[in-house]
Structure formats: structure tokens, C-alpha cells
XYZ file of C-alpha atoms in Angstrom:
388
model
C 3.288 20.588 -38.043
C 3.178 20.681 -34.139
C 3.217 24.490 -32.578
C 3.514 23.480 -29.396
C 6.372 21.340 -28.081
C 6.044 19.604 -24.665
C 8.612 17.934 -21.821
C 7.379 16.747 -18.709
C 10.524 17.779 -17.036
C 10.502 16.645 -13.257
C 10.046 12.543 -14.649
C 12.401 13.020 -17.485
C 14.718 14.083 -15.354
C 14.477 11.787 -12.434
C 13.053 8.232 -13.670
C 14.625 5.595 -14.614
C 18.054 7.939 -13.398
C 17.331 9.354 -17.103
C 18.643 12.884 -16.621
C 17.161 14.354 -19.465
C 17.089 17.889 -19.904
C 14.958 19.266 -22.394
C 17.140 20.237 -25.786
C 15.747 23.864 -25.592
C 17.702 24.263 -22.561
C 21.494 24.844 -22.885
C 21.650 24.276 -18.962
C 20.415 24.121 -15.739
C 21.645 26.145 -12.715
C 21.194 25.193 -9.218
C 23.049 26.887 -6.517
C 26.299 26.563 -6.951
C 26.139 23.557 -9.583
C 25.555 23.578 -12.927
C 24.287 20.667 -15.269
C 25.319 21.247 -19.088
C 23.006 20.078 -21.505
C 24.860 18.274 -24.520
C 21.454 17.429 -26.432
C 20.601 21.894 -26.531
C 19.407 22.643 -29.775
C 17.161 25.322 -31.655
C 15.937 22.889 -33.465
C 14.129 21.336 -30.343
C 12.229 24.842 -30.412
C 8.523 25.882 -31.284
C 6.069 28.594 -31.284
C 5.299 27.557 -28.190
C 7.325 25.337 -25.550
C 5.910 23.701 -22.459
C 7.720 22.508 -19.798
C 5.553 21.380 -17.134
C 6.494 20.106 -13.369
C 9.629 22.281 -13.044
C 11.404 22.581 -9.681
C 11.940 25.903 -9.478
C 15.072 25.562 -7.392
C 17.002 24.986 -10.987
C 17.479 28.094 -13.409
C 17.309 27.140 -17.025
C 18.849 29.134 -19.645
C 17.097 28.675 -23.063
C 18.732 28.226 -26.234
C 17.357 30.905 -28.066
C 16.206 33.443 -25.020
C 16.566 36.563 -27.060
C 13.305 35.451 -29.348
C 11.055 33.986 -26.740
C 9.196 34.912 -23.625
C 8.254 33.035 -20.089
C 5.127 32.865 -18.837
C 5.474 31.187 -15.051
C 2.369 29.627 -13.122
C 2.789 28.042 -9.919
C 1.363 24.345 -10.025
C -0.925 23.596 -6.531
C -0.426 20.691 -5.028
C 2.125 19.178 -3.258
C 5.572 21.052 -2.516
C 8.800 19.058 -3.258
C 11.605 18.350 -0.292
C 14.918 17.857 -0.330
C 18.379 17.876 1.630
C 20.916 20.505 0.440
C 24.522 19.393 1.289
C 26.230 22.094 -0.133
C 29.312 22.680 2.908
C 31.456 20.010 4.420
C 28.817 18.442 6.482
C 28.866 15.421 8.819
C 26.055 13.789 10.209
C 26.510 15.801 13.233
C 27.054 18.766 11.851
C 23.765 18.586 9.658
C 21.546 17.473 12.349
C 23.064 20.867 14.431
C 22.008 22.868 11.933
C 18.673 21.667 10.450
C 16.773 19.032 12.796
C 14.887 20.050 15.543
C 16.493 18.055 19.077
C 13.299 17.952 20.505
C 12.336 15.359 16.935
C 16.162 14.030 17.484
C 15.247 13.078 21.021
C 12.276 11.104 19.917
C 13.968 9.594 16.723
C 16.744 8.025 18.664
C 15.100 6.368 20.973
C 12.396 4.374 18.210
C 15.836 3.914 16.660
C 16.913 1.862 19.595
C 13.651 0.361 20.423
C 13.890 -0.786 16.736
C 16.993 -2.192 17.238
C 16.055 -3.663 20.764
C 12.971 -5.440 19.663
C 14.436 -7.136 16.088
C 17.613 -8.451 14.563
C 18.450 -5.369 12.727
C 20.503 -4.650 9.677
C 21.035 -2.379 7.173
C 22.231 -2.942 3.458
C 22.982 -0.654 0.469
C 22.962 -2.164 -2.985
C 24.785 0.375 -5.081
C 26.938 -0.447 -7.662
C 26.465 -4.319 -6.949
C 23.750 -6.695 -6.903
C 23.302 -10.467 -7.854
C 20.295 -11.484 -10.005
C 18.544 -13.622 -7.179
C 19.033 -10.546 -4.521
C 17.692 -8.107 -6.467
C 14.315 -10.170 -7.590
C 13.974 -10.718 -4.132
C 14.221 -7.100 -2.699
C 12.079 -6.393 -6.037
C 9.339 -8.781 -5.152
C 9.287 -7.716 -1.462
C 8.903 -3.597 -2.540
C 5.958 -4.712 -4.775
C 4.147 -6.509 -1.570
C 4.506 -4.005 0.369
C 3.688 -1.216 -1.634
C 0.205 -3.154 -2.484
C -0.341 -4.004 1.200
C -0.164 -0.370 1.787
C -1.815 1.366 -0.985
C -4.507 -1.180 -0.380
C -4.928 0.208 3.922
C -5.025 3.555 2.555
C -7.927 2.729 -0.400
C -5.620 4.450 -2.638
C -3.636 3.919 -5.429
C 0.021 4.071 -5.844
C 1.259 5.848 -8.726
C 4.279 3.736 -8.946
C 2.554 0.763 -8.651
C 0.258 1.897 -11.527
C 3.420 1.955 -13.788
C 5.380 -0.775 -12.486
C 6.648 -2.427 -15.189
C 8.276 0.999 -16.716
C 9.321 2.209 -13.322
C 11.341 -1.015 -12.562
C 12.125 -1.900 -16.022
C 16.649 -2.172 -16.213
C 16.325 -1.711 -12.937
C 18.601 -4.064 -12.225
C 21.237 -2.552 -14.498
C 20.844 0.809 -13.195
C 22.087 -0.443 -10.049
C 24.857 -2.055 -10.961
C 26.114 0.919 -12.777
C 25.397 3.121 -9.622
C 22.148 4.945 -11.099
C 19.849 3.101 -8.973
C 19.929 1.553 -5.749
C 17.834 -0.234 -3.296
C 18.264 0.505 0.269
C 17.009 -1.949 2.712
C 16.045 -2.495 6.271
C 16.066 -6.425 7.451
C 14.739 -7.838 10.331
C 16.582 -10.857 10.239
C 16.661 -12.092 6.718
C 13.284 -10.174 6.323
C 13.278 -6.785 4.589
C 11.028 -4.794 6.239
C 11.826 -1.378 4.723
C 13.322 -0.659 1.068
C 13.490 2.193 -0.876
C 14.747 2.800 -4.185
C 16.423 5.534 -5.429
C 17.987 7.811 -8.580
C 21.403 8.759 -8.974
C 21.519 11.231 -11.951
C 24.815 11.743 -11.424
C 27.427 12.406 -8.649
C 26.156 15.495 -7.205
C 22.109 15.035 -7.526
C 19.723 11.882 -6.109
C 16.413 11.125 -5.898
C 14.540 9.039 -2.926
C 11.648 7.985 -5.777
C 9.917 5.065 -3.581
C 10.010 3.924 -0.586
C 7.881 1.147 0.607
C 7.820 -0.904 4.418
C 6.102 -3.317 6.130
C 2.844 -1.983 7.892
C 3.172 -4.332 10.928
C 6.044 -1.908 11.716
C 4.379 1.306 11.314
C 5.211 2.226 15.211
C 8.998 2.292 14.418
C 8.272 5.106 11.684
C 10.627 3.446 9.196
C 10.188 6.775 7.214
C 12.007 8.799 9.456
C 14.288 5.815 9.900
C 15.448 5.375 5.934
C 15.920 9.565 5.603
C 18.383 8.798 8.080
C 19.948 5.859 6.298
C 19.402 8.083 3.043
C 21.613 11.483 4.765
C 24.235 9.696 6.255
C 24.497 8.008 3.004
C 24.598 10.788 0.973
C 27.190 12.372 3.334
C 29.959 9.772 2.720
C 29.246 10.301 -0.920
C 29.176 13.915 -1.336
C 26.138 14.321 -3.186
C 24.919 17.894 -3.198
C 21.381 17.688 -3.201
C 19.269 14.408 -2.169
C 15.331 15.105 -3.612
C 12.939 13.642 -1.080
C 10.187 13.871 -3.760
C 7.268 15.503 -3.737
C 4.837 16.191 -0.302
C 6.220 18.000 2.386
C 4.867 15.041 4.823
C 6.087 14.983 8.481
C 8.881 12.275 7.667
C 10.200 14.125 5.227
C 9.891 17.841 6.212
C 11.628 16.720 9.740
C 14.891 16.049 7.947
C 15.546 18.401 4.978
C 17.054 21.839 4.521
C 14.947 22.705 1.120
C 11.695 22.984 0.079
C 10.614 23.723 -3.199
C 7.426 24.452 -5.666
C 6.670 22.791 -9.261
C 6.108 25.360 -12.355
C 4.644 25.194 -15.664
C 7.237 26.979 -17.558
C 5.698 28.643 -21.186
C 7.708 30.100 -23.996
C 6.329 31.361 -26.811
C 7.718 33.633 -29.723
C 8.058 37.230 -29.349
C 6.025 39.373 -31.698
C 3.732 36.348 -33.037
C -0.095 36.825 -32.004
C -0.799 33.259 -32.647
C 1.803 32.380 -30.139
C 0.583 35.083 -27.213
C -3.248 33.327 -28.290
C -1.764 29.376 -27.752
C 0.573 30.190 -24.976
C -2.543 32.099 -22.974
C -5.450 28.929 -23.717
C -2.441 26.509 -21.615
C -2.115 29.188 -18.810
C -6.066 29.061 -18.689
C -5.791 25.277 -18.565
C -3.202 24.859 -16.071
C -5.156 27.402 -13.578
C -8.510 25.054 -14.075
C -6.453 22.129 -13.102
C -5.265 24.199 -10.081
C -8.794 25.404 -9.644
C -10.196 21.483 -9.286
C -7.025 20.526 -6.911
C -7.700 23.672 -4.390
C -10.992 22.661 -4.299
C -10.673 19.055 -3.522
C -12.788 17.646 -6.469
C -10.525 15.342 -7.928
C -10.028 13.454 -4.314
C -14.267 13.651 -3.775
C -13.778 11.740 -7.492
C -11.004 9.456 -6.364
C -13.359 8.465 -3.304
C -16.650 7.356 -5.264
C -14.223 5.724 -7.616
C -13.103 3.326 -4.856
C -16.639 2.701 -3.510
C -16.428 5.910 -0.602
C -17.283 9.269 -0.170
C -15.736 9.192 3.543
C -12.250 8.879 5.270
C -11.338 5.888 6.187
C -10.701 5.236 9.435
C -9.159 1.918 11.188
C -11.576 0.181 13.477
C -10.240 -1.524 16.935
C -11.154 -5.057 17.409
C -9.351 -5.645 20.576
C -12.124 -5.062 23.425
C -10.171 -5.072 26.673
C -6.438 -4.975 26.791
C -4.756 -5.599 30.789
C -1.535 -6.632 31.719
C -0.769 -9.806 33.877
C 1.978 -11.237 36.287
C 4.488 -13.264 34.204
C 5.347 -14.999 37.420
C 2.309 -16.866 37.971
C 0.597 -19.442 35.669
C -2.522 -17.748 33.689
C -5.272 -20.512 32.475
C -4.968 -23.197 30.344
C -3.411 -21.909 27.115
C -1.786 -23.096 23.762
C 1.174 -21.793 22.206
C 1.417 -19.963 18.955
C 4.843 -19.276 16.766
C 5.480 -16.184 16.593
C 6.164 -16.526 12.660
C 2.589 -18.023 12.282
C 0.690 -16.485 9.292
C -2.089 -16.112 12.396
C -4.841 -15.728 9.088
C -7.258 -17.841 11.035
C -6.870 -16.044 14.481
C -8.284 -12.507 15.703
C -4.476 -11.064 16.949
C -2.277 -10.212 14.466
C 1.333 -9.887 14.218
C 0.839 -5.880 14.146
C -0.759 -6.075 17.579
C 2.295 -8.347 18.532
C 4.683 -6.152 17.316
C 2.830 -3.269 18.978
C 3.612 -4.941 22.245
C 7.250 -5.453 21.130
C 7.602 -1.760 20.877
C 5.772 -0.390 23.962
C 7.355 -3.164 25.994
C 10.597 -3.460 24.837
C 10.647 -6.617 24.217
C 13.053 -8.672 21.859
C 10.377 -10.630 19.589
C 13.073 -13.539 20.146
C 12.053 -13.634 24.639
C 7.690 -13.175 23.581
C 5.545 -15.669 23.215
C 2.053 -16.252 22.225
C -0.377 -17.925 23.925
C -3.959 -18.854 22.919
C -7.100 -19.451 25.787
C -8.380 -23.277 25.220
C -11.871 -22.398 27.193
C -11.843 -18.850 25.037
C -10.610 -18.700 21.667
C -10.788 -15.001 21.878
C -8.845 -14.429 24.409
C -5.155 -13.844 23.946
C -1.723 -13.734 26.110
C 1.684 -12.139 25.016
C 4.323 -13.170 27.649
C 7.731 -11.040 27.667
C 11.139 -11.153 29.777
C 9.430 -8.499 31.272
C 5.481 -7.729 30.536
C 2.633 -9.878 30.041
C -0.476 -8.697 28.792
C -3.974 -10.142 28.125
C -6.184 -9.468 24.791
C -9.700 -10.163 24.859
C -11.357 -9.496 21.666
């Protein structure tokens, strides 16, 4: 028989909009909500009980706290963030309170150039979405997730576990425990991120994934903002940003948090003080080998690398030219060309969209006949020249 009981609680609770809570809990506080476990039990109990990834903004009550006692130890690594709603806020209100202006100022104004440069929309699937939609918002996250992950020379944990992280996916957004927020450029989606609804008062922002061509227009920053206002209309309490307090996430929220191991053993039972101690002294190796960097150094020789990457630029000479006067002999390229067999790229293009201004409808591309490495973006307004 099995002395030790485990829950990993933070994906329990969250994945797949599950909302488990483990049965030695009778409930969960947090603020001024409170989420009633119907599955408590002392049978769920054992010598020793491990719950391991536990925000510590919640306060669990256990079933049987009288016989047991709690051993906390912080878990390093990265903090959790999240967006506390709990007065009558509005959009404006919130961004009075929490959000810098001098971040505001900056975030409104790649908002517009966003807007200036594409054919932007914005859609929420929640509580609706047709079969052909969804496999085609589904296949479009899973591109560019793999397009990212694959920049960075890192893996994605969600992409690791695909299949169970998307599996009824489609079903949990159609009963408003998922949904898939997207960005389109056009009919493209350039920005989509899926998220948990546990119930009405708590979400979860699990994924979000965008198009790296874009990565000027910080589509982060851009989806928290889709994700607040959201949450706003809806009156959910608490939206969980995930975990790692990264600049497009730390910008927006009200709440930061740390992870726990949470350890209850019996009162008055050696063998349970002796077990309950041997998982405190593995949890502080664990945070031993993260504070000293050792599983990254192992991550890097795993994928070939024992350095940072860093991005190369291929473009030697950049200069701007008069759109008023003919340049040399040139051929035109679509903008919507694939461009796999040509030196610019439709990141560089879109580069010039955004430092321009430019509507990517008014720029096109030209290539030199007497150099093929020699490039010319034409605008309403700009014109630049790209030797590479």
C-alpha cells in the first residue's frame, strides 16, 4: 500500500479547464472567493500527501487538519502572473491603476501602427465554433508554435504534449471552458491564444502562439489587452497569465505569485516525519540544479549548443531612395510570394511596414535584374534599397 499520495495541483487544476482540486482539500480560498470542493474526502488521505506546484495565492483547508502537519518549500523558478479584477473595473479604470502610461504611450501607438499597416480583426470563439473553424485556428497555433520554438532552439512544452493538451478541445469551447482568441490579418490569423475557463470567476491564458514575421507589433502585449478587456465584460475575478513574469506579461497584471510544494504528513508517526523530510531534501536538489543553471547547460548540448543563440543580419547595406524617380531595371514580386528562393523575407518586409507606416496593401517589391541581391520596397511614402 502507497504512503505517499501525490497531485500535481497547478495542471489539474488548469488543463484541459479540469478544475480539479485535490479530494484532501475541502476548499480553496482566494481573496474574497472561495471554490468548494465536492470530491473532499479522508479517504483521499495518506501518511504522507504531496501537492506539488501550488499557487500560493489560494488557501487550502485540509480535510482532516487536526491530524496532519505542513511542511512549505518555495519551488525556484519561474513566478506566476496574473490580473486580479476584484472591484468594478473598466478598462480605463484598470489601466489608471496598474499600467505604467509611459508603457501605455508606447502600446497604443504599435496598436495603431498594427492596425495601419494590415487589415485587422479580432475574433473570440467562446461558447461557439464550427468544426472547419476550429481545425483551422488549431492547425495555424500548431505552425506557429513550431516556427517559434524552432528560432528559439527550444522546445515547447505544449507542443511536447499536444495531442492531450488539445484533445476535446473543441468541446470545451463550445461549452465555454475553452476558447481561442485570434488576431487576423485579413483572413490570416496571425496571433491566437487559447485559454481555460474553470469556471465564471477564474481563467487561464495557457498558450499563446503568433506569427514571427510580426514580432515588431509585440502581439503579446497586444492579446493581454484583448485578454483584460475581455475578461472585464465578463466579470471574471482573476485571469492567470501563467507562469514567467516576462515583460509582456508583468506590464499588464496586478498579481504576482510563487509555486509551493505543499507536504502533509501524520502527526506523531516517525515514519511519516522520515518520508515527508527525504521529499523536502529532493525538492531543494531540484531547486539547487535550477539556481544553478545546470539543467539549461543540459538542455543546450542536448540541442547541439553550449552558447546563446543569437540572430545573424544578412542584409549588408540598407538606404532609402526617392519614390519619385525611376530606380534601375527591376522585376516585381507579390507581396504574398512564399519568397523561399530569394534573400528578403517577408519579416524584413513587414519590418518596413512598421517603421514606415505603410499599409502592406500601397508596398511593393521589386527585384534588381543586373543584381539579384539587391532589393527595393516602394511605399505611398518611403522607398528603401536592400543590398544583401
Amino acid at each position: 500500500m502507497a504512503l505517499i499520495k501525490r497531485h500535481q495541483f497547478l495542471w489539474d487544476f488548469f488543463k484541459k479547464s479540469k478544475g480539479i482540486i485535490p479530494s484532501c482539500y475541502t476548499s480553496l480560498d482566494f481573496d474574497n472567493v472561495t471554490c468548494i470542493n465536492k470530491s473532499a474526502s479522508k479517504d483521499g488521505l495518506k501518511t504522507v500527501n504531496y501537492i506539488s506546484l501550488f499557487p500560493d495565492f489560494f488557501k487550502p483547508k485540509l480535510v482532516d487538519d487536526d491530524n496532519y502537519k505542513l511542511i512549505k518549500v518555495f519551488h525556484y523558478g519561474m513566478p506566476g502572473t496574473g490580473i486580479l479584477l476584484n472591484k468594478e473595473y473598466t478598462y480605463d479604470s484598470y489601466k489608471k491603476e496598474h499600467i505604467k502610461k509611459s508603457f501605455l504611450k508606447g502600446f497604443r501607438r504599435t496598436l495603431r501602427r498594427l492596425e495601419t499597416c494590415f487589415d485587422i480583426t479580432y475574433e473570440y470563439n467562446y461558447g461557439e465554433i464550427s468544426k472547419e473553424k476550429y481545425e483551422f485556428l488549431l492547425k495555424h497555433l500548431f505552425t506557429m508554435l513550431n516556427r517559434r520554438f524552432k528560432e528559439k532552439k527550444t522546445n515547447s512544452v505544449f507542443l511536447d504534449e499536444w495531442d492531450k493538451n488539445t484533445s476535446n478541445l473543441f468541446s470545451l469551447i463550445n461549452q465555454k471552458r475553452s476558447s481561442l482568441f485570434v488576431v487576423y490579418n485579413g483572413n490570416e490569423p496571425i496571433s491566437i491564444s487559447l485559454n481555460r475557463h474553470i469556471d465564471e470567476n477564474i481563467s487561464f491564458s495557457e498558450c499563446h502562439a503568433y506569427n514571427i514575421d510580426y514580432s515588431k507589433f509585440g502581439l503579446g502585449h497586444i492579446d493581454n489587452y484583448l485578454l483584460l478587456n475581455w475578461s472585464i465584460k465578463n466579470n471574471v475575478y482573476f485571469l492567470d497569465l501563467g507562469l514567467g513574469n516576462l515583460d509582456y506579461k508583468g506590464r499588464w497584471c496586478n498579481k504576482f505569485y510563487d509555486l509551493e510544494y505543499h507536504i502533509y504528513y501524520k502527526k506523531n508517526s516517525p515514519k511519516a516525519w522520515g518520508l515527508a523530510y527525504l521529499e523536502v531534501l529532493k525538492i531543494k536538489l531540484k531547486n539547487l540544479v535550477k539556481k544553478l543553471k545546470i539543467d539549461q547547460y543540459i538542455n543546450r548540448i542536448r540541442n547541439g549548443s553550449t552558447k546563446d543563440v543569437v540572430d545573424v543580419d544578412t542584409i549588408l547595406n540598407t538606404e532609402e531612395f526617392d519614390i519619385s524617380k525611376p530606380s534601375e531595371e527591376t522585376k516585381r514580386i507579390e507581396f504574398n510570394s512564399s519568397f523561399e528562393d530569394l534573400k528578403i523575407t517577408k519579416r524584413i518586409i513587414i519590418d518596413f511596414l512598421y517603421t514606415y507606416e505603410e499599409h502592406s496593401k500601397n508596398v511593393a517589391i521589386f527585384q534588381s535584374k543586373s543584381n539579384p541581391e539587391v532589393f527595393f520596397l516602394k511605399g505611398e511614402k518611403k522607398g528603401i534599397k536592400l543590398i544583401f
